[in-house]
XYZ file of C-alpha atoms in Angstrom:
685
model
C 0.000 0.000 0.000
C 1.343 3.458 -0.914
C 0.762 5.876 1.972
C 1.508 8.939 -0.115
C -1.201 7.957 -2.541
C -3.664 7.422 0.257
C -2.938 10.833 1.747
C -2.894 12.832 -1.461
C -5.078 15.980 -1.188
C -6.526 15.464 -4.645
C -6.877 12.891 -7.380
C -7.627 12.968 -11.092
C -10.406 11.304 -13.027
C -9.486 11.027 -16.726
C -7.653 14.123 -17.987
C -10.191 16.878 -17.637
C -11.669 16.307 -14.193
C -10.008 17.317 -10.953
C -11.775 16.962 -7.617
C -10.143 18.722 -4.672
C -10.431 16.942 -1.320
C -10.385 18.684 1.948
C -10.239 17.789 4.767
C -0.871 3.002 15.738
C -2.815 -0.252 16.816
C -6.541 -1.023 16.509
C -9.853 0.580 15.655
C -13.025 2.102 16.980
C -16.666 2.593 16.182
C -19.910 4.462 16.413
C -20.906 7.874 15.150
C -23.600 10.401 14.504
C -24.150 14.055 13.671
C -24.920 16.262 10.703
C -22.975 15.742 7.492
C -21.942 18.899 5.709
C -21.505 19.891 2.068
C -18.170 19.582 0.265
C -16.356 21.980 -2.042
C -15.171 20.246 -5.213
C -13.334 21.623 -8.270
C -13.096 20.455 -11.851
C -11.915 21.540 -15.288
C -14.678 21.616 -17.901
C -13.247 21.672 -21.402
C -9.798 22.067 -22.891
C -8.355 25.493 -22.095
C -10.962 26.443 -19.530
C -10.216 27.485 -15.967
C -11.196 25.162 -13.118
C -14.757 25.374 -11.861
C -15.976 24.838 -8.327
C -19.104 23.145 -7.047
C -20.610 22.006 -3.777
C -21.446 18.326 -3.462
C -24.424 17.702 -1.207
C -24.981 15.212 1.591
C -26.543 12.596 -0.673
C -23.525 11.927 -2.865
C -20.537 11.358 -0.549
C -17.702 11.618 -3.038
C -14.971 13.764 -1.480
C -14.697 16.307 1.306
C -12.708 19.492 1.867
C -11.288 22.158 4.154
C -7.913 22.290 5.765
C -6.358 23.582 8.929
C -3.577 22.913 11.430
C -4.209 21.081 14.658
C -6.347 23.229 16.881
C -6.443 23.937 20.493
C -6.301 22.440 23.920
C -8.041 25.594 25.154
C -11.038 24.862 27.367
C -13.549 26.939 29.324
C -11.817 30.268 28.809
C -12.929 32.709 31.513
C -10.754 35.521 30.195
C -8.263 36.541 27.517
C -5.884 39.515 27.488
C -3.114 40.590 25.095
C 0.065 42.272 26.363
C 1.497 44.385 23.482
C 4.796 44.936 25.306
C 5.668 41.239 25.537
C 3.516 40.071 22.630
C 1.874 37.456 24.882
C -1.790 36.506 24.650
C -2.844 35.471 28.150
C -5.803 33.264 28.929
C -7.412 31.816 32.024
C -8.938 28.334 31.784
C -11.798 28.094 34.263
C -12.069 24.315 34.692
C -8.297 23.729 34.852
C -7.844 26.912 36.974
C -4.686 27.637 35.014
C -3.160 30.848 33.706
C -1.912 30.164 30.161
C -0.246 31.861 27.218
C -1.797 31.167 23.808
C 0.063 30.560 20.539
C -1.992 32.524 18.000
C -0.587 30.483 15.128
C -1.636 27.060 16.380
C -4.171 27.821 19.118
C -2.106 25.795 21.593
C -1.880 26.950 25.241
C 1.260 26.882 27.371
C 0.534 26.425 31.077
C 1.925 29.184 33.288
C 0.487 27.703 36.465
C -2.182 28.179 39.113
C -2.603 31.536 40.818
C -0.953 31.746 44.246
C -3.137 31.016 47.249
C -5.551 28.832 45.267
C -7.262 31.893 43.767
C -9.666 31.121 40.906
C -11.065 33.664 38.451
C -14.415 34.311 36.792
C -13.034 36.938 34.395
C -9.684 38.531 33.482
C -8.264 41.573 31.659
C -4.996 43.530 31.336
C -3.795 47.111 31.681
C -1.830 47.066 28.433
C 0.177 50.160 29.350
C 1.362 48.953 32.762
C 1.346 45.240 31.907
C -0.802 44.411 34.950
C -3.494 41.736 34.897
C -6.810 42.203 36.714
C -9.306 39.526 37.595
C -12.547 38.862 39.452
C -12.359 35.859 41.760
C -15.093 33.487 42.944
C -15.766 35.667 46.002
C -16.333 38.560 43.582
C -13.189 40.394 44.659
C -11.394 42.596 42.140
C -7.738 41.499 42.089
C -4.472 42.869 40.720
C -2.359 39.963 39.331
C 1.361 39.620 38.577
C 1.675 37.329 35.545
C 5.270 36.313 36.320
C 4.816 35.313 39.971
C 1.059 34.575 39.615
C 0.605 36.382 42.941
C -2.432 38.631 43.407
C -3.816 41.225 45.807
C -7.405 42.249 46.548
C -8.473 45.779 45.552
C -12.025 45.504 46.844
C -15.244 43.508 46.818
C -17.786 43.973 44.007
C -20.849 42.935 45.985
C -23.377 40.203 45.219
C -23.379 40.588 41.437
C -22.184 37.922 38.995
C -19.650 39.072 36.383
C -19.133 37.299 33.054
C -16.536 39.527 31.356
C -14.256 42.516 31.980
C -11.865 44.777 30.066
C -9.504 47.594 31.097
C -9.990 51.038 29.515
C -6.629 52.891 29.414
C -8.323 56.162 28.479
C -11.015 56.211 31.161
C -8.765 54.366 33.660
C -11.522 52.028 34.743
C -12.587 48.455 34.065
C -15.743 47.851 32.062
C -17.581 44.663 32.938
C -20.811 42.802 32.197
C -22.653 42.021 35.411
C -25.891 40.176 36.109
C -28.444 40.503 38.862
C -32.104 40.998 37.984
C -30.871 41.924 34.501
C -27.651 42.270 32.526
C -25.768 45.572 32.739
C -22.611 47.248 31.486
C -20.735 48.814 34.425
C -17.529 50.808 35.005
C -15.366 49.600 37.951
C -13.034 51.995 39.774
C -9.454 50.616 39.864
C -8.713 51.913 43.366
C -11.960 51.231 45.246
C -13.650 48.476 43.151
C -16.858 50.514 43.202
C -18.975 49.947 40.100
C -21.125 52.486 38.254
C -23.919 51.405 35.923
C -23.390 52.599 32.324
C -26.284 50.915 30.551
C -28.801 48.153 31.115
C -31.004 45.895 29.074
C -28.074 44.027 27.525
C -28.687 40.562 26.126
C -27.487 38.123 28.780
C -25.453 36.269 26.139
C -22.950 39.125 25.738
C -20.360 37.326 27.852
C -17.139 38.553 26.209
C -15.683 42.084 26.201
C -12.634 43.638 24.523
C -11.366 47.160 23.901
C -9.179 48.956 21.358
C -6.728 50.788 23.662
C -5.974 53.653 21.266
C -9.615 54.684 20.875
C -11.190 53.187 23.991
C -13.923 51.624 21.854
C -15.672 48.614 23.423
C -16.583 45.416 21.538
C -18.456 42.272 22.548
C -19.512 38.820 21.338
C -22.861 37.116 21.755
C -22.117 33.573 22.918
C -25.500 32.275 21.736
C -25.756 33.519 18.135
C -22.161 34.521 17.335
C -22.887 38.240 16.824
C -19.876 40.588 16.881
C -20.944 44.022 18.161
C -19.701 47.451 19.254
C -20.837 48.752 22.672
C -21.432 52.420 23.472
C -19.662 53.290 26.762
C -22.138 56.065 27.546
C -25.401 54.109 27.444
C -24.516 50.467 26.708
C -26.265 50.461 23.318
C -25.249 47.847 20.759
C -24.172 48.276 17.117
C -24.047 45.057 15.105
C -20.831 44.594 13.070
C -21.035 40.987 11.918
C -22.275 37.495 12.670
C -20.209 34.331 12.822
C -21.038 30.594 12.752
C -19.091 30.100 15.999
C -20.821 29.696 19.360
C -20.180 29.610 23.113
C -17.498 32.314 23.054
C -17.119 33.620 26.610
C -13.785 35.459 26.371
C -12.098 37.741 23.841
C -9.073 40.017 23.544
C -7.870 42.693 21.120
C -4.671 41.939 19.153
C -3.190 45.268 18.026
C -0.623 43.949 15.463
C -3.399 42.411 13.331
C -6.136 44.899 14.353
C -8.347 41.963 15.225
C -9.965 40.174 18.151
C -9.395 36.608 19.308
C -11.831 34.330 21.084
C -12.338 30.615 21.743
C -15.450 28.801 20.503
C -16.949 25.493 21.629
C -17.401 22.649 20.887
C -13.961 21.979 19.445
C -12.168 24.678 21.483
C -11.328 26.599 18.329
C -9.277 29.771 18.351
C -11.386 32.268 16.358
C -10.232 35.583 14.888
C -12.564 38.553 14.219
C -11.423 41.244 11.773
C -12.271 44.605 13.367
C -12.738 46.429 10.053
C -15.069 43.913 8.413
C -16.527 41.988 11.349
C -15.655 38.750 9.536
C -14.773 35.766 11.725
C -12.308 33.100 10.662
C -10.718 29.993 12.087
C -8.187 27.462 10.880
C -10.848 24.847 11.475
C -11.576 22.175 8.924
C -14.417 19.874 7.952
C -14.338 16.131 7.384
C -16.685 13.269 6.695
C -19.566 12.773 9.078
C -20.909 10.605 10.610
C -17.905 8.357 11.184
C -18.794 4.754 11.957
C -15.358 3.471 12.935
C -11.637 4.147 12.667
C -8.508 1.974 12.439
C -4.814 2.774 12.033
C -2.267 0.892 9.905
C 1.125 1.595 11.551
C 3.178 0.217 8.650
C 1.907 2.893 6.245
C 0.730 5.359 8.924
C -2.705 5.337 7.328
C -5.838 6.209 9.287
C -8.890 4.423 7.864
C -12.510 5.278 8.667
C -16.014 4.345 7.584
C -18.608 6.973 6.776
C -21.997 5.486 7.523
C -24.160 8.027 5.657
C -22.438 7.293 2.355
C -21.336 3.706 3.048
C -17.742 4.550 2.129
C -14.293 3.518 3.258
C -12.120 6.624 3.551
C -8.614 7.566 4.628
C -7.842 10.682 6.676
C -4.664 12.756 6.484
C -3.869 12.993 10.193
C -1.874 16.222 9.873
C -4.416 18.242 7.902
C -7.573 16.268 8.670
C -8.206 15.783 4.948
C -10.359 12.885 3.872
C -10.261 10.794 0.698
C -12.745 8.173 -0.471
C -11.309 4.713 -1.155
C -14.534 3.093 -2.341
C -18.016 1.765 -1.605
C -18.268 -0.769 1.211
C -21.341 -2.476 -0.176
C -22.833 -2.602 3.327
C -25.244 -0.030 4.737
C -24.155 0.602 8.338
C -20.530 -0.354 8.988
C -19.105 0.463 12.425
C -16.311 -0.961 14.554
C -13.410 -0.806 12.102
C -10.244 -2.772 13.023
C -6.925 -3.364 11.211
C -5.374 -6.851 10.944
C -1.637 -6.390 10.171
C -1.101 -10.122 9.522
C -3.687 -10.397 6.754
C -3.361 -6.731 5.689
C -7.109 -6.151 5.747
C -9.797 -4.403 7.761
C -12.666 -5.867 9.760
C -15.973 -4.105 10.152
C -19.253 -4.649 11.969
C -22.300 -4.139 9.738
C -25.202 -3.313 12.062
C -27.761 -3.595 9.262
C -27.135 -7.349 8.895
C -25.390 -8.096 12.246
C -22.453 -9.397 10.218
C -18.691 -9.398 10.537
C -17.174 -8.274 7.236
C -13.650 -8.055 5.850
C -12.731 -4.917 3.881
C -10.153 -4.518 1.116
C -8.077 -1.431 2.073
C -7.270 -0.707 -1.585
C -10.824 -0.758 -2.971
C -13.048 -0.369 0.094
C -15.092 -3.418 -0.915
C -16.589 -5.385 1.971
C -17.143 -9.159 2.070
C -19.367 -10.883 4.621
C -17.562 -13.403 6.859
C -20.531 -14.472 8.968
C -23.291 -13.463 11.358
C -22.415 -12.294 14.869
C -24.473 -13.562 17.796
C -24.690 -10.044 19.246
C -26.449 -7.272 17.306
C -24.953 -3.982 18.514
C -21.169 -4.220 18.013
C -20.346 -0.548 17.412
C -16.627 -0.667 18.145
C -13.895 -3.204 17.419
C -10.137 -3.447 17.766
C -7.515 -6.084 16.929
C -4.796 -7.389 19.250
C -1.952 -8.348 16.857
C 0.054 -10.076 19.599
C -2.660 -12.521 20.697
C -4.367 -12.285 17.275
C -7.745 -11.606 18.868
C -10.482 -9.378 17.442
C -12.408 -7.636 20.223
C -15.851 -6.084 19.857
C -17.976 -3.994 22.235
C -21.764 -4.364 22.347
C -23.154 -0.942 23.263
C -26.524 -2.290 24.438
C -25.259 -4.979 26.833
C -21.879 -3.273 27.561
C -20.262 -6.673 26.968
C -16.788 -7.129 25.502
C -16.578 -10.052 23.046
C -13.773 -12.002 21.389
C -14.822 -12.468 17.752
C -13.799 -15.382 15.546
C -12.415 -13.855 12.314
C -13.208 -17.037 10.351
C -16.978 -17.130 10.889
C -18.006 -14.115 13.038
C -18.773 -16.212 16.114
C -18.404 -14.307 19.396
C -17.503 -15.252 22.978
C -18.189 -12.903 25.904
C -15.011 -11.843 27.747
C -16.393 -9.441 30.370
C -18.963 -6.746 31.078
C -17.376 -3.305 30.901
C -18.429 -0.878 33.636
C -19.790 2.355 32.171
C -23.035 3.836 31.033
C -22.411 4.212 27.287
C -19.149 2.641 26.114
C -18.914 3.066 22.325
C -15.281 3.456 21.244
C -12.563 0.830 21.589
C -8.887 0.586 20.553
C -5.804 -1.503 21.385
C -2.224 -0.266 21.893
C 0.064 -2.993 20.567
C 3.176 -1.545 22.248
C 1.771 -1.363 25.780
C -0.814 -4.123 25.421
C -3.511 -1.818 26.784
C -7.130 -1.736 25.688
C -8.769 1.721 25.747
C -12.441 2.736 25.590
C -14.579 5.875 25.765
C -17.637 6.115 28.017
C -19.998 8.798 26.705
C -22.447 8.564 29.603
C -20.425 11.307 31.286
C -21.213 14.664 29.673
C -17.520 15.336 29.025
C -16.687 11.881 27.651
C -14.481 9.677 29.879
C -11.481 7.620 28.782
C -11.120 4.163 30.357
C -8.497 1.439 30.356
C -10.048 -2.035 30.109
C -8.065 -4.509 32.232
C -8.660 -7.934 30.656
C -6.705 -9.777 33.366
C -8.321 -8.116 36.356
C -11.730 -7.999 34.668
C -12.183 -4.300 35.504
C -12.096 -0.807 34.024
C -9.621 1.860 35.157
C -10.733 5.514 34.787
C -8.131 7.737 33.076
C -9.772 11.133 32.668
C -12.231 13.388 30.851
C -11.652 13.886 27.147
C -13.504 17.209 27.216
C -15.177 16.111 23.964
C -18.600 14.518 24.521
C -19.679 12.236 21.702
C -16.320 10.608 20.913
C -17.610 7.468 19.203
C -14.605 6.090 17.315
C -10.984 5.443 18.347
C -7.772 4.351 16.662
C -4.331 4.077 18.273
C -1.041 5.345 16.847
C 1.359 3.413 19.070
C 4.485 4.865 17.482
C 3.400 8.430 18.203
C 1.965 7.604 21.615
C -1.532 8.985 21.114
C -5.016 8.012 19.971
C -7.172 9.336 17.147
C -10.845 9.910 17.828
C -13.860 11.483 16.189
C -16.380 13.894 17.673
C -19.850 13.074 16.358
C -21.424 16.396 17.368
C -18.839 18.654 15.706
C -17.479 16.317 12.972
C -13.994 16.838 14.372
C -10.916 14.622 14.158
C -9.346 14.413 17.625
C -5.878 13.817 19.032
C -6.236 12.113 22.447
C -3.568 11.705 25.135
C -3.924 8.142 26.561
C -2.217 9.191 29.799
C -4.701 11.945 30.698
C -7.623 11.310 28.354
C -7.540 14.928 27.146
C -8.574 15.487 23.535
C -7.610 18.229 21.088
C -9.478 19.062 17.907
C -7.616 18.635 14.599
C -10.555 19.647 12.446
C -13.994 21.061 12.990
C -17.280 21.437 11.185
C -18.061 24.581 9.196
C -21.165 25.504 7.214
C -23.831 23.080 6.056
C -25.957 23.117 2.914
C -24.194 25.559 0.601
C -26.806 26.159 -2.104
C -25.143 28.695 -4.400
C -21.630 29.795 -5.430
C -20.088 32.827 -7.187
C -16.455 33.718 -7.888
C -14.630 37.052 -7.412
C -11.582 36.971 -9.757
C -9.919 40.032 -8.225
C -9.899 38.698 -4.662
C -9.744 35.061 -5.851
C -12.436 33.902 -3.431
C -15.802 32.203 -3.774
C -18.968 33.567 -2.220
C -21.674 31.127 -1.195
C -25.126 30.955 0.376
C -25.018 28.656 3.405
C -27.654 27.519 5.882
C -30.360 29.136 3.677
C -29.777 32.761 4.726
C -26.072 33.413 5.276
C -23.417 34.808 2.917
C -20.076 33.038 3.376
C -16.677 33.273 1.740
C -14.520 30.317 0.642
C -10.771 30.209 0.075
C -10.462 28.270 -3.191
C -7.021 26.883 -2.339
C -7.793 25.511 1.127
C -11.604 25.305 1.096
C -11.689 27.145 4.444
C -14.713 29.384 4.965
C -15.774 32.413 6.981
C -19.213 33.898 7.560
C -19.869 37.424 6.260
C -23.404 38.044 7.489
C -27.102 37.321 7.158
C -28.766 38.075 3.831
C -32.103 39.053 5.349
C -33.892 36.708 2.927
C -34.274 32.995 3.611
C -35.400 31.526 0.279
C -32.756 32.542 -2.244
C -30.627 31.095 -5.033
C -28.767 31.892 -8.213
C -25.821 33.727 -6.645
C -23.618 35.328 -9.338
C -20.912 38.010 -9.469
C -20.408 40.874 -11.937
C -16.604 41.381 -11.958
C -16.879 44.565 -14.037
C -18.935 46.555 -11.525
C -18.089 44.234 -8.582
C -21.729 43.552 -7.741
C -23.053 40.316 -6.250
C -26.573 39.381 -7.428
C -29.047 36.937 -5.920
C -32.530 35.707 -6.801
C -35.235 36.009 -4.125
C -37.289 32.898 -4.910
C -40.013 33.838 -2.460
C -40.856 37.372 -3.701
C -39.573 36.624 -7.265
C -37.209 39.587 -7.334
C -33.575 40.462 -8.083
C -31.356 41.260 -5.074
C -28.007 43.034 -4.701
C -25.747 41.772 -1.909
C -23.393 43.930 0.166
C -19.963 42.244 0.092
C -18.991 43.694 3.468
C -22.086 42.962 5.563
C -23.783 40.196 3.544
C -27.098 42.084 3.629
C -29.227 41.849 0.482
C -31.456 44.626 -0.897
C -34.174 44.425 -3.612
C -33.525 45.731 -7.142
C -36.878 44.911 -8.702
C -39.302 42.090 -9.622
C -38.493 39.424 -12.212
C -42.157 38.921 -12.988
C -41.558 35.150 -12.870
C -39.658 32.436 -11.006
C -35.848 32.518 -11.533
C -33.957 29.548 -10.033
C -30.364 30.198 -11.092
C -28.340 33.057 -12.616
C -25.009 33.627 -14.372
C -23.319 36.877 -15.415
C -21.697 37.067 -18.876
C -18.808 39.440 -18.104
C -17.794 39.863 -21.767
C -21.255 40.979 -22.966
C -22.341 42.479 -19.639
C -25.539 40.376 -19.599
C -27.142 38.745 -16.571
C -28.827 35.467 -17.520
C -31.505 33.736 -15.473
C -32.940 30.234 -15.576
C -36.700 29.897 -15.168
C -38.509 26.978 -13.571
C -39.933 26.044 -16.974
C -36.378 25.374 -18.273
C -36.333 28.677 -20.172
C -33.401 31.063 -20.444
C -33.939 34.771 -19.655
C -31.852 37.937 -19.706
C -32.296 40.075 -16.581
C -32.113 43.884 -16.433
C -29.708 44.639 -13.569
C -31.264 48.083 -13.057
C -34.904 46.986 -12.745
C -34.842 43.190 -12.305
C -37.167 42.704 -15.297
C -36.646 39.367 -17.098
C -36.883 38.966 -20.898
C -37.116 35.508 -22.435
C -34.237 34.383 -24.644
C -35.762 31.004 -25.410
C -36.385 27.476 -24.140
C -33.452 25.197 -23.295
C -33.534 21.939 -25.225
C -31.759 18.701 -24.428
C -32.814 18.155 -20.816
C -33.563 19.981 -17.593
C -30.930 22.448 -16.328
C -30.661 23.148 -12.573
C -27.734 25.585 -12.266
C -26.040 28.177 -14.494
C -22.531 29.641 -14.583
C -20.328 31.491 -17.090
C -16.805 30.525 -18.208
C -14.904 33.763 -19.002
C -11.984 31.848 -20.522
C -14.015 30.244 -23.317
C -16.998 32.627 -23.273
C -19.317 29.678 -22.660
C -22.567 29.608 -20.715
C -22.609 26.364 -18.730
C -25.385 24.465 -17.002
C -25.572 21.728 -14.417
C -28.207 18.990 -14.488
C -28.964 16.291 -11.909
C -29.541 12.743 -13.074
C -30.112 9.940 -10.575
C -27.330 10.212 -7.973
C -24.978 12.047 -10.295
C -24.684 15.338 -12.167
C -24.082 16.389 -15.791
C -22.185 19.505 -16.921
C -23.665 21.098 -20.059
C -22.523 23.754 -22.554
C -25.453 25.993 -23.578
C -25.923 27.652 -26.973
C -27.480 31.045 -26.124
C -28.803 31.560 -29.666
C -30.450 28.194 -30.318
C -31.033 27.240 -26.669
C -29.445 23.827 -27.229
C -27.259 22.148 -24.615
C -24.322 19.761 -25.123
C -23.020 17.342 -22.507
C -19.419 17.993 -21.402
C -18.928 15.782 -18.370
C -20.704 13.407 -16.006
C -20.051 13.241 -12.249
C -20.704 10.408 -9.813
C -21.553 13.049 -7.194
C -24.644 15.213 -6.880
C -23.456 18.825 -7.214
C -25.690 21.468 -5.647
C -23.910 24.636 -6.736
C -21.385 25.639 -9.375
C -19.270 28.709 -10.192
C -16.379 29.615 -12.468
C -12.931 29.838 -11.004
């Protein structure tokens, strides 16, 4: 097996089609969650530039999005940037640790506990003096020395609860969000700790504050809906700047060198960056296949295999970039419990649909039934290469079985203590069997002692819903999946702590348009949100809400730099603000337009009607004029190729898609290429 081939970020089909992918020991199993759309690219005809499309959840061909390993940051109660030292400080509530944060990787470095066992609810910094301030659990305002981690009490803040604080170098006070009967913005005196109410009626979800020291302007994040806002220090009023797809952000800090704000979002503990000028949020997070049924690691080629149950595929995952690649169809509907057999160089899987043990060819992904298993809910499996025993865990009975690889017969070994044990893997170097119990809300790692017939608790993973495991013995860590966030995890077997390697982004991208000057794609995601895609990495950021929730036909006019959209509810043409994402009406079509494409050479906006008719659309009024009917089959999506001057269409057939070249004079269409994936949206490069 060639590991470089398995980990390649892309692969070619014939000569004209390129699809871009995203994205040691035993195996694991189980999975659930919401699959997301994939960005795919392809060349259309000789001499044309690559085109991009979004493959939907039904097709399962390849996935996308890249990013470095993300953070071990958890439960951040405060963040503060020191411009003098260039250090981003953070305080992790659950661990009660002061940390410094690497802004490139999102990794924290532990600085230690505060002296005297002091724990904080919020933290900020006087950037000029380099002094940290915090509010402890007794609601005392404290001055903190970051080097010695010693602190002194300034005064008590009373019976109020505080969720965030920030130092204002201009006003020489600390602004904080406090809660009692309502949520208020207050100013705290640095010498007496007395607080003065600035404004009330704040949404209780504004739990993060930051300030731009030069101007004294306050900013905040809404932990519930991801809104990025500006706060007025005189009355506490809110001005919306942008909205992100990230949630549960309870701390933020201003980073002067990049003129941006940093925060940490959960689940996944992602380090998120907000651009102050645009309000756009971004993260080095990535998306993979979901749901994952099982994982197994081949140490000889360092290949991580996984099954995707929604598409019935065997895939491999690049463990550095969390990129996935499809190997092939399994031929079985619900394969979990993947395990690698190094002696026979094949994979075992548990097909829940037929209660069968199957063998899987790692080169083709094809599964072959070995035999029925006596137990019906084997969701995780792992292989002991020393004793040559295949183990399987029944989630319903919590029983561990030894499975006969010749006929699928199973023998009970022991009952594993735990409420919901789903993931299982074996470390061939240490001879230890590991499992994850998801009954605990944080996910608990266990060691299964086969000799003593007991389980040994190791620690919380911090990632609830870890339903598949695979061990990399050589590297000394485990791989896991997170079913709720579609993340690939790196798990320390000594502590049980998990770090996210990739994380879910936007679902259901229904329309794409390309900006050649900025070399980015715009898309409509989650029905009503404008997002931006990096065409090289597939990474995405949210721009803002459109204000219309039944839209399609996104297209870009590169000459006047205008983004157009079709409102399919009110049957009207919309213009979209590239900075805020807000759409505004131009005028009525007078009919139903499903897709649009802008011919940049002729300056004509074309629209596709529901009756398979082609229209030209007046960009000043929105009025549509019929060009003629399209012959040769139904067309679902339109786009324009500026390289060849061709108008192209996309048609769905069965579980695949067809790319068409459209004659604008005669209305005839000619087939260019067929895909084995269902493509929802298409745009030129």
